[in-house]
CSV table of C-alpha atoms in Angstrom, one decimal:
chain,number,residue,atom,x,y,z
A,1,MET,CA,0.2,-0.2,0.0
A,2,VAL,CA,1.2,3.1,-1.2
A,3,THR,CA,1.3,6.1,1.9
A,4,PRO,CA,-1.0,8.9,1.8
A,5,VAL,CA,0.1,11.9,1.3
A,6,LEU,CA,-2.2,13.2,3.7
A,7,GLN,CA,-5.0,10.6,5.8
A,8,ALA,CA,-7.2,12.0,8.4
A,9,LYS,CA,-7.9,8.7,11.1
A,10,GLY,CA,-11.8,8.6,12.8
A,11,LEU,CA,-11.9,12.9,13.2
A,12,THR,CA,-14.2,14.0,15.5
A,13,LYS,CA,-15.3,17.6,16.6
A,14,ARG,CA,-18.5,18.5,18.7
A,15,TYR,CA,-19.7,22.1,20.3
A,16,GLY,CA,-22.1,20.7,23.4
A,17,ARG,CA,-25.2,18.3,21.5
A,18,VAL,CA,-24.2,19.1,17.8
A,19,VAL,CA,-21.6,17.4,15.8
A,20,ALA,CA,-19.7,18.6,13.2
A,21,ILE,CA,-17.6,15.5,12.5
A,22,ASP,CA,-18.4,11.5,13.3
A,23,GLY,CA,-15.2,9.9,12.8
A,24,SER,CA,-14.8,11.3,10.1
A,25,ASP,CA,-11.7,9.7,7.8
A,26,LEU,CA,-9.2,11.0,4.2
A,27,GLU,CA,-7.1,9.6,2.4
A,28,LEU,CA,-5.2,11.9,-0.1
A,29,HIS,CA,-2.7,10.6,-2.2
A,30,ALA,CA,0.4,11.9,-4.1
A,31,GLY,CA,-0.4,13.7,-7.6
A,32,GLU,CA,-4.3,13.7,-7.1
A,33,ILE,CA,-8.0,15.7,-7.4
A,34,LEU,CA,-9.4,14.8,-4.4
A,35,ALA,CA,-13.0,16.9,-4.8
A,36,VAL,CA,-15.1,17.0,-1.2
A,37,ILE,CA,-18.6,16.9,-1.6
A,38,GLY,CA,-21.6,17.2,0.8
A,39,ASP,CA,-25.1,18.5,1.5
A,40,ASN,CA,-25.3,22.1,3.8
A,41,GLY,CA,-24.4,20.8,7.4
A,42,ALA,CA,-21.9,17.5,6.4
A,43,GLY,CA,-18.7,18.4,7.8
A,44,LYS,CA,-17.4,19.6,4.6
A,45,SER,CA,-15.8,22.4,6.2
A,46,SER,CA,-15.1,21.7,9.4
A,47,LEU,CA,-13.0,18.1,7.9
A,48,ILE,CA,-10.7,21.2,5.9
A,49,LYS,CA,-10.2,23.5,9.1
A,50,ALA,CA,-9.1,20.1,11.1
A,51,LEU,CA,-6.8,19.4,7.8
A,52,SER,CA,-6.1,23.0,7.4
A,53,GLY,CA,-5.0,24.2,11.6
A,54,ALA,CA,-7.8,26.7,12.2
A,55,LEU,CA,-10.2,23.3,14.4
A,56,VAL,CA,-8.4,20.9,17.1
A,57,PRO,CA,-10.1,18.0,17.1
A,58,ASP,CA,-11.4,16.3,20.0
A,59,GLN,CA,-11.0,13.0,18.6
A,60,GLY,CA,-8.4,11.0,15.5
A,61,GLU,CA,-5.0,11.2,13.8
A,62,ILE,CA,-4.2,13.4,11.3
A,63,TYR,CA,-0.7,12.4,9.0
A,64,LEU,CA,1.0,13.6,6.7
A,65,ASP,CA,3.5,11.2,4.7
A,66,GLY,CA,2.9,8.4,6.9
A,67,GLU,CA,4.0,10.3,10.1
A,68,ARG,CA,1.2,11.6,13.3
A,69,VAL,CA,1.0,15.6,13.0
A,70,HIS,CA,-0.3,17.9,15.8
A,71,PHE,CA,-1.9,21.4,14.5
A,72,ARG,CA,-2.5,23.9,16.9
A,73,ASN,CA,-3.4,26.6,14.3
A,74,PRO,CA,-3.1,27.7,10.3
A,75,MET,CA,0.3,28.9,10.9
A,76,ASP,CA,1.6,24.9,11.9
A,77,ALA,CA,-0.1,24.3,9.3
A,78,ARG,CA,1.8,25.9,6.3
A,79,ALA,CA,4.7,25.5,8.6
A,80,ALA,CA,4.3,21.3,8.0
A,81,GLY,CA,3.6,22.6,4.0
A,82,ILE,CA,-0.1,22.9,3.6
A,83,GLU,CA,-2.2,25.5,2.3
A,84,THR,CA,-5.5,27.1,1.8
A,85,VAL,CA,-6.8,29.2,0.0
A,86,TYR,CA,-11.1,29.7,1.2
A,87,GLN,CA,-13.7,31.0,0.0
A,88,THR,CA,-13.2,33.9,1.3
A,89,LEU,CA,-9.1,34.2,-0.1
A,90,ALA,CA,-7.9,36.4,2.2
A,91,VAL,CA,-6.2,38.8,-0.2
A,92,ALA,CA,-5.7,42.5,0.6
A,93,PRO,CA,-7.6,43.9,-1.5
A,94,GLY,CA,-5.4,47.5,-1.2
A,95,LEU,CA,-2.4,45.7,-1.9
A,96,ASP,CA,-0.3,44.8,-5.5
A,97,ILE,CA,-0.5,40.8,-6.3
A,98,ALA,CA,3.7,40.3,-5.6
A,99,ASP,CA,2.9,41.8,-1.8
A,100,ASN,CA,-0.5,39.5,-1.9
A,101,LEU,CA,1.5,36.9,-2.7
A,102,PHE,CA,4.1,37.6,0.2
A,103,LEU,CA,2.1,38.5,2.7
A,104,GLY,CA,3.2,37.6,5.9
A,105,ARG,CA,6.3,35.8,4.6
A,106,GLU,CA,7.8,39.4,2.8
A,107,LYS,CA,11.7,39.1,1.7
A,108,ARG,CA,13.9,41.5,3.4
A,109,ARG,CA,16.7,43.3,1.5
A,110,PRO,CA,20.5,42.0,1.9
A,111,GLY,CA,22.6,42.8,4.4
A,112,LEU,CA,22.0,46.3,6.8
A,113,LEU,CA,19.5,47.2,5.1
A,114,GLY,CA,17.2,44.2,5.9
A,115,SER,CA,18.7,43.1,9.2
A,116,VAL,CA,19.2,46.3,11.3
A,117,PHE,CA,16.8,48.8,8.8
A,118,ARG,CA,13.8,46.1,8.2
A,119,MET,CA,13.3,47.2,4.5
A,120,LEU,CA,11.8,45.4,2.0
A,121,ASP,CA,13.5,43.5,-1.2
A,122,HIS,CA,10.4,44.6,-3.4
A,123,LYS,CA,12.3,43.6,-6.5
A,124,HIS,CA,12.9,40.5,-6.0
A,125,MET,CA,9.9,39.8,-4.8
A,126,ARG,CA,7.8,41.4,-7.8
A,127,THR,CA,10.6,39.3,-9.6
A,128,GLU,CA,9.6,35.7,-7.9
A,129,ALA,CA,5.9,37.3,-8.0
A,130,ALA,CA,6.3,36.9,-11.6
A,131,ARG,CA,8.0,34.1,-12.2
A,132,HIS,CA,5.0,32.0,-9.8
A,133,MET,CA,2.6,33.6,-11.9
A,134,SER,CA,3.8,32.6,-15.8
A,135,GLU,CA,4.4,29.3,-14.4
A,136,LEU,CA,0.6,28.3,-13.4
A,137,GLY,CA,-0.1,30.5,-17.0
A,138,VAL,CA,-2.1,33.7,-16.0
A,139,GLY,CA,-1.1,35.5,-18.8
A,140,THR,CA,-4.1,37.7,-18.2
A,141,LEU,CA,-1.8,40.1,-15.8
A,142,GLN,CA,-0.9,43.7,-16.9
A,143,ASN,CA,1.3,44.1,-14.2
A,144,ILE,CA,2.3,42.3,-11.5
A,145,GLY,CA,2.3,45.7,-9.7
A,146,GLN,CA,-1.7,46.2,-9.9
A,147,ALA,CA,-3.6,46.5,-7.1
A,148,VAL,CA,-5.9,43.1,-6.3
A,149,GLU,CA,-9.3,45.6,-6.3
A,150,SER,CA,-8.4,46.1,-10.1
A,151,LEU,CA,-8.5,42.7,-10.7
A,152,SER,CA,-11.3,40.6,-12.4
A,153,GLY,CA,-11.9,37.4,-9.4
A,154,GLY,CA,-11.3,35.0,-11.5
A,155,GLN,CA,-7.5,36.9,-11.6
A,156,ARG,CA,-8.0,37.6,-7.6
A,157,GLN,CA,-8.7,33.4,-7.2
A,158,ALA,CA,-5.3,33.2,-9.5
A,159,VAL,CA,-3.5,35.3,-6.9
A,160,ALA,CA,-4.8,33.3,-4.4
A,161,VAL,CA,-4.1,30.0,-6.1
A,162,ALA,CA,-0.3,30.9,-7.2
A,163,ARG,CA,0.1,31.8,-3.7
A,164,SER,CA,-0.9,28.6,-1.9
A,165,ALA,CA,1.2,26.8,-5.0
A,166,ALA,CA,4.3,29.2,-3.9
A,167,PHE,CA,4.7,27.9,-1.1
A,168,GLY,CA,2.8,24.4,0.1
A,169,SER,CA,4.9,22.1,-0.2
A,170,LYS,CA,3.0,18.7,0.5
A,171,VAL,CA,-0.8,20.3,0.1
A,172,ILE,CA,-3.1,22.8,-1.4
A,173,ILE,CA,-6.3,22.6,0.2
A,174,LEU,CA,-9.0,24.9,-2.2
A,175,ASP,CA,-12.8,25.9,-1.1
A,176,GLU,CA,-14.9,26.9,-3.2
A,177,PRO,CA,-12.7,28.5,-5.4
A,178,THR,CA,-14.9,28.8,-8.6
A,179,ALA,CA,-17.9,30.2,-6.5
A,180,ALA,CA,-18.8,33.6,-8.1
A,181,LEU,CA,-17.5,33.3,-10.9
A,182,GLY,CA,-18.4,33.2,-15.0
A,183,VAL,CA,-17.7,30.3,-17.1
A,184,LYS,CA,-14.5,31.9,-18.6
A,185,GLU,CA,-12.4,32.4,-15.4
A,186,GLY,CA,-14.1,29.2,-13.9
A,187,ASN,CA,-13.0,27.6,-16.3
A,188,ARG,CA,-9.9,29.4,-15.9
A,189,VAL,CA,-9.5,28.1,-12.8
A,190,LEU,CA,-10.1,25.2,-13.1
A,191,GLN,CA,-6.9,25.1,-15.5
A,192,LEU,CA,-5.3,27.0,-13.1
A,193,ILE,CA,-5.7,23.3,-10.2
A,194,ARG,CA,-4.3,20.8,-12.8
A,195,ASP,CA,-1.5,23.3,-13.2
A,196,VAL,CA,-0.8,22.6,-9.3
A,197,ARG,CA,-1.9,19.3,-9.5
A,198,ASP,CA,0.7,18.8,-12.6
A,199,ARG,CA,3.6,20.1,-11.5
A,200,GLY,CA,2.9,17.2,-8.3
A,201,LEU,CA,1.5,18.8,-5.2
A,202,PRO,CA,-2.1,17.1,-4.6
A,203,VAL,CA,-5.0,18.6,-3.7
A,204,ILE,CA,-8.0,18.4,-1.8
A,205,LEU,CA,-11.0,20.6,-4.1
A,206,ILE,CA,-14.2,21.2,-1.6
A,207,SER,CA,-17.0,22.3,-4.4
A,208,HIS,CA,-20.7,22.1,-4.7
A,209,ASN,CA,-20.3,22.8,-8.3
A,210,MET,CA,-20.8,19.1,-9.4
A,211,PRO,CA,-19.5,19.9,-13.4
A,212,HIS,CA,-16.3,21.0,-12.2
A,213,VAL,CA,-15.5,18.6,-9.8
A,214,PHE,CA,-16.4,15.1,-12.7
A,215,GLU,CA,-14.1,17.9,-14.2
A,216,VAL,CA,-10.7,17.9,-12.7
A,217,ALA,CA,-10.8,15.5,-9.8
A,218,ASP,CA,-9.4,11.5,-9.3
A,219,ARG,CA,-11.4,10.4,-6.7
A,220,ILE,CA,-14.5,11.6,-5.1
A,221,HIS,CA,-15.2,11.5,-1.5
A,222,ILE,CA,-18.6,12.2,-0.4
A,223,GLN,CA,-19.8,13.3,3.2
A,224,ARG,CA,-22.6,13.0,4.8
A,225,LEU,CA,-24.1,13.9,8.0
A,226,GLY,CA,-20.2,14.6,9.8
A,227,ARG,CA,-18.4,11.1,8.3
A,228,ARG,CA,-17.0,9.7,5.1
A,229,ILE,CA,-19.9,7.3,3.0
A,230,ALA,CA,-17.7,7.2,0.1
A,231,VAL,CA,-15.3,7.3,-2.1
A,232,ILE,CA,-16.0,6.9,-6.2
A,233,SER,CA,-14.8,7.8,-9.0
A,234,PRO,CA,-15.7,10.2,-12.0
A,235,LYS,CA,-14.2,7.0,-14.2
A,236,THR,CA,-17.3,4.8,-12.7
A,237,HIS,CA,-19.6,6.7,-10.9
A,238,THR,CA,-21.9,10.5,-12.8
A,239,MET,CA,-23.0,13.0,-10.9
A,240,SER,CA,-26.5,11.2,-10.4
A,241,ASP,CA,-25.1,8.2,-9.1
A,242,ALA,CA,-22.7,11.3,-7.0
A,243,VAL,CA,-25.9,12.7,-5.4
A,244,ALA,CA,-27.6,10.6,-5.0
A,245,ILE,CA,-25.1,8.6,-2.4
A,246,MET,CA,-24.9,12.4,-1.0
A,247,THR,CA,-28.6,12.3,0.3
A,248,GLY,CA,-28.7,9.2,1.1
A,249,ALA,CA,-31.1,8.0,-2.1
A,250,ALA,CA,-28.5,5.3,-3.2
A,251,PRO,CA,-26.6,3.3,-0.9
A,252,ALA,CA,-22.9,3.9,-0.8
A,253,PRO,CA,-20.6,1.6,-2.7
A,254,ALA,CA,-19.0,-1.1,-0.9
A,255,GLN,CA,-15.1,-0.3,-1.2
A,256,PRO,CA,-13.3,2.7,-1.6
A,257,ALA,CA,-12.4,4.0,-5.6
A,258,GLU,CA,-8.5,3.5,-5.7
């Protein structure tokens, strides 16, 4: 058996009598896009927050490359190589593209200017930002010094994805990356997701958009009532099958998809 890059076993999170995650499992393998789907209240967001350090589960274990890890906060997960792009994007609209890519990871100028006077190396950050955007095939930006507030929704999403790909060394988690985007921009973001996967980073994709899920996912993790009830493949199941399993109208398959 190949060791998953990221694995969750029996994760549980309760808020009083409310059970957000009920013994949920998850496996993410190298070089794949794993979609996580489920109805509202299925525990998708809580599961992802546990994997990204934003939530500490009451029970269960998380493994990264086979080693058990404990994430007390998102910084722990980021330090371990897990980058998350939430639906809100968490970009700073008033800053330019380069400053957003290096937000919280700013590079200082070499020598005394950086160590003593703490001056930032804007030239280096802009060069690196342009390289990262180019590697992901984002060619629609006129100037890497543009303020993010001047970008379209798809371009802002591209900046957030590029930031995660630039610093994520193990796993990229994307929460509803195509929500509120038009067809053209949504397709561009889907291609970005494929590009990230093709660069060797496995991706967890949370989405309600079934056509997008079936277009890019290698496997589909179905969450219901706080736990994983099935893992299916787009090669063997249809969108109707996925919805039926997700809502309980159809039984879950006996064996998870490989």
